[in-house]
Structures are given as structure tokens and as C-alpha cells.
Amino acid sequence: MSEAVSRRRVFQPRVMLAAVFGTTVEWYDFALYGTAASLVFNKVYFPDSDPLVGTILAYGTFAIGFLARPLGGAYFGERGDTRGRKNVLVATLLLMGLATTAIGLLPTYAQIGVAAPLLLTLLRFVQGFAAGGEKTGALIILFENAPPKWRGLLTSLPAIGTGTGTLLSTGAFALATGLLSEEAFLSWGWRVPFLLSAVLTLFGLWVRRSVEETVEFQDSGAAAVRPQRTGTLLERLARTRFAEAWRRYPRQMLIVIGAGAAENAGYYIFGTFSVAYAEDRGLSTAALLSGISIAAAVKLVTVPAFGALSDRVGRRPVSIGGALVLLAAAWPFFAVVDGQNTWMIWLALLVTLGVGQSAILGSQPAFFAELFDTRVRFSAVGVANNLGTVLTGGLAPVLATCLLLWFDHSVAGVIVFIALMSMLTVVTVALAKETRHRETATSPSRPAARV
């Protein structure tokens, strides 16, 4: 056992609190935009458009946040690998909080014209940029503080933060729309959930500033080596930890990009596109919307449970099992939606989101971190994971909608898409070796581990 591992304490509540609460605040901010895009922004920032066109434009700015995430992963990954994990946790939370609060103060189209949607798009980009480093930073600091036998459980906890943040943002908007008239809500009420972010951010910063830097990062000696800032742009890029990760770990980077395909696509197909599918078929969406909320609450328990299971049986079998559940459930899920039985719809969502997606989401954070050494871990996981999210998740609702049109409103194309994404996860993870018992590498001179 390495000295860094032996020096870890058995349990550090401060680290867990900082990671989970910070991620909750960050994803409260990030998810607020998604809700506001369909309720508010299509009316106050794109008012001259047809209502449907306004919604599309609002969701277009929503997508900007996903496109910014790999850039944020690269930038904050470099900072995390050279200046420390704690440094990034504070910076990403502060940046997200400032952007979200600014959206709450942003003048409308009626007040400043076209500058309003342009500024809104810029702020959404900043949100996505911050999110690109946030979840990775939380998982890395938990991973490097965790006793080896608890890595799966502890690194799954940021997923609780993302789920809790999403539920809080949905609840904040539900409260605002329920207490206020439509006129008051569109005039000023929608801003309140965004402005509350300032209070949450200040508390989150206080929690995170109390966390110490990880022992593994300190032992790696990275903080003592200042990055060189000379040479051309290409030469400087070649010296980044991201570029080093691709040189030393090309296969592992591809594994991270592909391994999350089923989880990413499954979340956006079963948890987002399914509502649009029901509307296209003229079906009630009430059972789906309530079931998605129930599944989100259940995931607060099932995700860490599957993380703990991966500590016992391995990352690969839990992840592959989750992908196979999504594969098997794809066709029955849409058949159940067509049947309009509320209890069956809730059960289908619990199977797909509460079991299939949760198994992957709980087992893969530790798996990804164990593939790389300390010197490049933040950059490697941050960029590769965010790229995978954009390619297989962020584009999934749009692609599924296109497939619905191409197949003449038949869901067959979407089922094929889910099957392909599930098999991509199965094959990718199967090609990797189990990492559960792998000792993490802290020395920058250690050769890349084979997988």
C-alpha cells in the first residue's frame, strides 16, 4: 500500500459534505435554466418569435451549456492537476453562482433588446463551463480521500448532489408558479429562484474552503512544478495535462468516453424525450412527469447502493448489468407509455432510471478515476467524461426527436438508438480490466497502467 493511501483517514465528513453540498448547489443552478427555458425565457427573451420557435431558441441556449462542458473540463482539469483539487472546487462553485445570480438580474428583451438573449447565451455558456469542472472535481477529491474499500460508494455521492439540486430547482419553480399569478411570475417571480443561488453559493464556498488538499495530490509534487508559459500556442497545448493524458492513456480515454453511453442516453431518452414522445402521441404526460420525480428521489438511494456494490463485486459487472437492463427495457418502456397505466409507467421509470441508469452512475466514477494516475487524473476524467456526455447524452433528445420523424412517428428508431448506446457501454467496459483492487498511482514517473 502506498504512503498516500495509508495516510488517508477512515472517514472525513467535511470532504463528503463539501463535495455533495457543493454539487447540489452547482446543479441547482445548472438545472434552473432548463426549467426556465420552457416556462420563461421563450416569452421574456425571445418574444418576437412564434411560441414554438421561441421554445426552440430557448432550448438552443440550453444546449450551449453542454457544448461548454468539455472546455470547462479541460481548463479546470489543468488547474486541478497543477494547482490542486480544492482550488477548482472553490472556483467552479463561485463561477456558477455568479452566472446564475446574473441571470436573475438580467434585463429582458423589452428592456435592452437583442442584447438580452445574447447575454443570456453567454451566461449559459459560463454555467456549462463551470459544470465541466464541478462534478469531476467533487468525484476526484472524494476518490483521493476515500479508503480503497469505499471508493465506489464515496465517489458515487456527487450523483446525489446532482439529483438533489435538480429536485430543488424544480421545487423552487413549482413554488413560485403556485404562489404567484402568471403575470407576477413572468414579471419578477421567476427571478427569485435564480437570486437564491447567491445565498446557497456563499454557504457552499464556506464549506469548501474548510477542506484540505488531498494527500495524493500533495505527494505527487505537482504543486511544486509551475506550468511553462513559453512557446507557441501549439507547444503550450502539447504540454498540458490533457495532452499528456491522451499520449499516455489513449485507450483509457476512449473507454471513459464510451463507457457512459448507456447512462447518458438512457437519462435523456427515458427521463426527457419520453415526455415529448407522449405529447406527440396525444397521451397524458402527468404520469411520466410524476414518475420521473419519483425515480429521481429513488436514485438518491440506489446510486450509492450500486456504488457500494461495485466495491464488493467490481466496477465492470455492475456497469455492464445496468447497461443490459436499459437494453432489455427499451421496447417494453415505450409499450407501457402507450398503455397509459400510471402504476406501470412508474414501474418502468424505476427500472430504467432507478435501476439501469443508477447502476452505471454508481459504479463508473471510481472506475474512471482508477484508470489514471494522480498527475493527469483530473484532466483525463474531466475532458473524456464530458465529451462522452455531449456526444451520447446532450444530443440524445434532439436525435431521438429526429428519429421519431424519420420513422413516421414510430419509436422503433429510438429503441435501436438505445440498444446501440447500451451495447457500446457493454463492449467498452468489457474490453477494460477490473480496477477495483488497483492501487492508485501518485508518481508522475510511473508508467501508464494497462487496461
Short mmCIF file of N, CA, C and O in Angstrom, two decimals, residues 1 5 8-16 20 138-158 160 216 303-315 361-367 369-370 435-438 440:
data_model
loop_
_atom_site.label_atom_id
_atom_site.label_comp_id
_atom_site.label_asym_id
_atom_site.label_seq_id
_atom_site.Cartn_x
_atom_site.Cartn_y
_atom_site.Cartn_z
N MET A 1 0.85 -1.19 0.00
CA MET A 1 0.00 0.00 0.00
C MET A 1 0.88 1.24 0.00
O MET A 1 1.85 1.33 0.74
N VAL A 5 -2.04 6.33 0.41
CA VAL A 5 -3.23 5.57 0.79
C VAL A 5 -3.25 5.31 2.28
O VAL A 5 -4.27 5.41 2.95
N ARG A 8 -4.53 8.21 4.51
CA ARG A 8 -5.93 8.63 4.47
C ARG A 8 -6.61 8.27 5.79
O ARG A 8 -6.43 7.19 6.33
N ARG A 9 -7.44 9.16 6.26
CA ARG A 9 -8.25 8.85 7.42
C ARG A 9 -9.39 7.93 7.01
O ARG A 9 -9.78 7.87 5.87
N VAL A 10 -9.97 7.25 8.00
CA VAL A 10 -11.03 6.30 7.71
C VAL A 10 -12.25 7.01 7.16
O VAL A 10 -12.88 6.57 6.21
N PHE A 11 -12.60 8.14 7.73
CA PHE A 11 -13.80 8.84 7.29
C PHE A 11 -13.62 10.33 7.51
O PHE A 11 -13.18 10.75 8.58
N GLN A 12 -13.94 11.14 6.51
CA GLN A 12 -13.79 12.57 6.61
C GLN A 12 -15.12 13.23 6.22
O GLN A 12 -15.36 13.50 5.04
N PRO A 13 -15.99 13.48 7.19
CA PRO A 13 -17.30 14.06 6.89
C PRO A 13 -17.21 15.39 6.16
O PRO A 13 -18.06 15.71 5.33
N ARG A 14 -16.17 16.21 6.46
CA ARG A 14 -16.05 17.51 5.80
C ARG A 14 -15.91 17.37 4.30
O ARG A 14 -16.46 18.17 3.54
N VAL A 15 -15.13 16.39 3.88
CA VAL A 15 -14.92 16.19 2.45
C VAL A 15 -16.23 15.78 1.78
O VAL A 15 -16.59 16.29 0.72
N MET A 16 -16.95 14.86 2.40
CA MET A 16 -18.22 14.41 1.84
C MET A 16 -19.21 15.57 1.77
O MET A 16 -19.89 15.77 0.76
N VAL A 20 -20.72 16.92 -1.77
CA VAL A 20 -22.15 16.71 -2.04
C VAL A 20 -22.92 18.02 -2.01
O VAL A 20 -23.72 18.30 -2.90
N ALA A 138 -15.50 17.14 -7.65
CA ALA A 138 -16.10 16.51 -6.48
C ALA A 138 -15.76 15.03 -6.41
O ALA A 138 -15.43 14.50 -5.35
N LEU A 139 -15.82 14.35 -7.56
CA LEU A 139 -15.52 12.92 -7.56
C LEU A 139 -14.04 12.66 -7.25
O LEU A 139 -13.71 11.73 -6.52
N ILE A 140 -13.14 13.51 -7.80
CA ILE A 140 -11.70 13.31 -7.58
C ILE A 140 -11.33 13.52 -6.11
O ILE A 140 -10.57 12.74 -5.52
N ILE A 141 -11.87 14.57 -5.49
CA ILE A 141 -11.48 14.83 -4.10
C ILE A 141 -12.04 13.75 -3.17
O ILE A 141 -11.41 13.38 -2.17
N LEU A 142 -13.21 13.20 -3.49
CA LEU A 142 -13.73 12.08 -2.72
C LEU A 142 -12.90 10.83 -2.95
O LEU A 142 -12.58 10.10 -2.01
N PHE A 143 -12.55 10.58 -4.19
CA PHE A 143 -11.76 9.40 -4.54
C PHE A 143 -10.41 9.41 -3.83
O PHE A 143 -9.99 8.39 -3.27
N GLU A 144 -9.74 10.55 -3.84
CA GLU A 144 -8.40 10.61 -3.27
C GLU A 144 -8.40 10.68 -1.75
O GLU A 144 -7.34 10.57 -1.13
N ASN A 145 -9.56 10.88 -1.15
CA ASN A 145 -9.67 10.83 0.30
C ASN A 145 -10.26 9.52 0.81
O ASN A 145 -10.24 9.25 2.00
N ALA A 146 -10.80 8.71 -0.12
CA ALA A 146 -11.52 7.50 0.29
C ALA A 146 -10.58 6.35 0.59
O ALA A 146 -9.62 6.12 -0.14
N PRO A 147 -10.86 5.58 1.66
CA PRO A 147 -10.18 4.30 1.81
C PRO A 147 -10.50 3.43 0.59
O PRO A 147 -11.61 3.51 0.05
N PRO A 148 -9.55 2.64 0.11
CA PRO A 148 -9.78 1.86 -1.12
C PRO A 148 -11.06 1.04 -1.12
O PRO A 148 -11.72 0.93 -2.15
N LYS A 149 -11.45 0.49 0.03
CA LYS A 149 -12.65 -0.36 0.05
C LYS A 149 -13.94 0.44 -0.04
O LYS A 149 -15.02 -0.13 -0.19
N TRP A 150 -13.86 1.79 0.04
CA TRP A 150 -15.06 2.63 -0.02
C TRP A 150 -15.10 3.52 -1.26
O TRP A 150 -15.95 4.38 -1.38
N ARG A 151 -14.17 3.33 -2.17
CA ARG A 151 -14.09 4.24 -3.32
C ARG A 151 -15.39 4.29 -4.13
O ARG A 151 -15.84 5.37 -4.54
N GLY A 152 -15.96 3.13 -4.41
CA GLY A 152 -17.18 3.09 -5.21
C GLY A 152 -18.31 3.85 -4.54
O GLY A 152 -19.02 4.64 -5.18
N LEU A 153 -18.51 3.61 -3.25
CA LEU A 153 -19.58 4.27 -2.51
C LEU A 153 -19.37 5.78 -2.47
O LEU A 153 -20.28 6.56 -2.80
N LEU A 154 -18.18 6.20 -2.05
CA LEU A 154 -17.96 7.64 -1.84
C LEU A 154 -17.92 8.43 -3.14
O LEU A 154 -18.41 9.56 -3.18
N THR A 155 -17.37 7.86 -4.20
CA THR A 155 -17.34 8.61 -5.46
C THR A 155 -18.69 8.66 -6.16
O THR A 155 -18.88 9.44 -7.09
N SER A 156 -19.65 7.86 -5.70
CA SER A 156 -21.00 7.93 -6.26
C SER A 156 -21.82 9.06 -5.63
O SER A 156 -22.88 9.42 -6.15
N LEU A 157 -21.34 9.62 -4.53
CA LEU A 157 -22.12 10.61 -3.80
C LEU A 157 -22.37 11.91 -4.56
O LEU A 157 -23.42 12.53 -4.37
N PRO A 158 -21.45 12.41 -5.42
CA PRO A 158 -21.80 13.60 -6.19
C PRO A 158 -23.07 13.45 -7.02
O PRO A 158 -23.75 14.43 -7.30
N ILE A 160 -25.72 12.16 -5.95
CA ILE A 160 -26.78 12.58 -5.05
C ILE A 160 -26.95 14.09 -5.13
O ILE A 160 -28.07 14.61 -5.14
N GLU A 216 -2.84 12.63 -1.85
CA GLU A 216 -2.28 12.13 -3.11
C GLU A 216 -1.76 13.26 -3.98
O GLU A 216 -0.69 13.15 -4.58
N VAL A 303 -28.27 4.92 -6.34
CA VAL A 303 -26.95 5.22 -6.89
C VAL A 303 -25.83 4.88 -5.91
O VAL A 303 -24.90 4.15 -6.25
N PRO A 304 -25.86 5.39 -4.65
CA PRO A 304 -24.80 4.97 -3.72
C PRO A 304 -24.86 3.49 -3.39
O PRO A 304 -23.81 2.88 -3.10
N ALA A 305 -26.05 2.89 -3.44
CA ALA A 305 -26.13 1.44 -3.19
C ALA A 305 -25.37 0.67 -4.26
O ALA A 305 -24.62 -0.28 -3.96
N PHE A 306 -25.51 1.07 -5.51
CA PHE A 306 -24.77 0.41 -6.58
C PHE A 306 -23.27 0.76 -6.51
O PHE A 306 -22.43 -0.07 -6.87
N GLY A 307 -22.95 1.96 -6.04
CA GLY A 307 -21.55 2.29 -5.82
C GLY A 307 -20.93 1.37 -4.78
O GLY A 307 -19.81 0.88 -4.96
N ALA A 308 -21.67 1.13 -3.69
CA ALA A 308 -21.18 0.22 -2.66
C ALA A 308 -21.08 -1.21 -3.18
O ALA A 308 -20.14 -1.95 -2.85
N LEU A 309 -22.04 -1.60 -4.03
CA LEU A 309 -21.99 -2.94 -4.62
C LEU A 309 -20.75 -3.11 -5.49
O LEU A 309 -20.12 -4.18 -5.50
N SER A 310 -20.37 -2.05 -6.20
CA SER A 310 -19.17 -2.14 -7.04
C SER A 310 -17.91 -2.31 -6.21
O SER A 310 -16.91 -2.82 -6.71
N ASP A 311 -17.94 -1.88 -4.94
CA ASP A 311 -16.81 -2.12 -4.04
C ASP A 311 -16.71 -3.59 -3.65
O ASP A 311 -15.64 -4.06 -3.23
N ARG A 312 -17.80 -4.32 -3.77
CA ARG A 312 -17.82 -5.73 -3.38
C ARG A 312 -17.60 -6.65 -4.56
O ARG A 312 -16.83 -7.62 -4.46
N VAL A 313 -18.25 -6.40 -5.68
CA VAL A 313 -18.20 -7.34 -6.81
C VAL A 313 -17.42 -6.80 -8.00
O VAL A 313 -17.15 -7.54 -8.94
N GLY A 314 -17.08 -5.51 -7.99
CA GLY A 314 -16.31 -4.95 -9.09
C GLY A 314 -17.09 -3.90 -9.88
O GLY A 314 -18.33 -3.91 -9.88
N ARG A 315 -16.35 -3.01 -10.54
CA ARG A 315 -16.99 -1.93 -11.32
C ARG A 315 -17.63 -2.49 -12.59
O ARG A 315 -18.72 -2.08 -12.99
N LEU A 361 -24.33 4.79 -13.13
CA LEU A 361 -23.96 6.05 -12.49
C LEU A 361 -23.24 5.83 -11.17
O LEU A 361 -22.35 6.59 -10.80
N GLY A 362 -23.59 4.76 -10.45
CA GLY A 362 -22.96 4.50 -9.17
C GLY A 362 -21.61 3.82 -9.27
O GLY A 362 -20.73 4.03 -8.43
N SER A 363 -21.40 3.03 -10.33
CA SER A 363 -20.17 2.23 -10.42
C SER A 363 -19.06 2.89 -11.23
O SER A 363 -17.88 2.55 -11.05
N GLN A 364 -19.39 3.81 -12.12
CA GLN A 364 -18.38 4.31 -13.05
C GLN A 364 -17.47 5.42 -12.52
O GLN A 364 -16.33 5.54 -12.99
N PRO A 365 -17.90 6.31 -11.59
CA PRO A 365 -16.96 7.34 -11.13
C PRO A 365 -15.65 6.78 -10.60
O PRO A 365 -14.56 7.23 -10.99
N ALA A 366 -15.71 5.79 -9.72
CA ALA A 366 -14.48 5.18 -9.20
C ALA A 366 -13.72 4.48 -10.32
O ALA A 366 -12.48 4.53 -10.38
N PHE A 367 -14.44 3.82 -11.20
CA PHE A 367 -13.83 3.11 -12.34
C PHE A 367 -13.01 4.08 -13.19
O PHE A 367 -11.85 3.81 -13.54
N ALA A 369 -11.76 7.08 -12.30
CA ALA A 369 -10.63 7.64 -11.56
C ALA A 369 -9.50 6.62 -11.41
O ALA A 369 -8.31 6.99 -11.40
N GLU A 370 -9.84 5.35 -11.31
CA GLU A 370 -8.83 4.30 -11.13
C GLU A 370 -8.05 4.01 -12.41
O GLU A 370 -7.03 3.32 -12.37
N THR A 435 -10.81 -2.66 -12.17
CA THR A 435 -9.92 -1.71 -11.48
C THR A 435 -10.15 -1.67 -9.98
O THR A 435 -9.46 -0.93 -9.28
N ARG A 436 -11.10 -2.44 -9.45
CA ARG A 436 -11.49 -2.32 -8.04
C ARG A 436 -10.32 -2.47 -7.08
O ARG A 436 -10.23 -1.76 -6.08
N HIS A 437 -9.39 -3.38 -7.37
CA HIS A 437 -8.28 -3.63 -6.45
C HIS A 437 -7.00 -2.88 -6.87
O HIS A 437 -5.96 -3.08 -6.26
N ARG A 438 -7.11 -2.03 -7.88
CA ARG A 438 -5.91 -1.34 -8.36
C ARG A 438 -5.49 -0.26 -7.39
O ARG A 438 -6.30 0.57 -6.97
N THR A 440 -3.90 3.22 -6.58
CA THR A 440 -3.75 4.43 -7.37
C THR A 440 -2.30 4.85 -7.44
O THR A 440 -1.53 4.68 -6.50
#
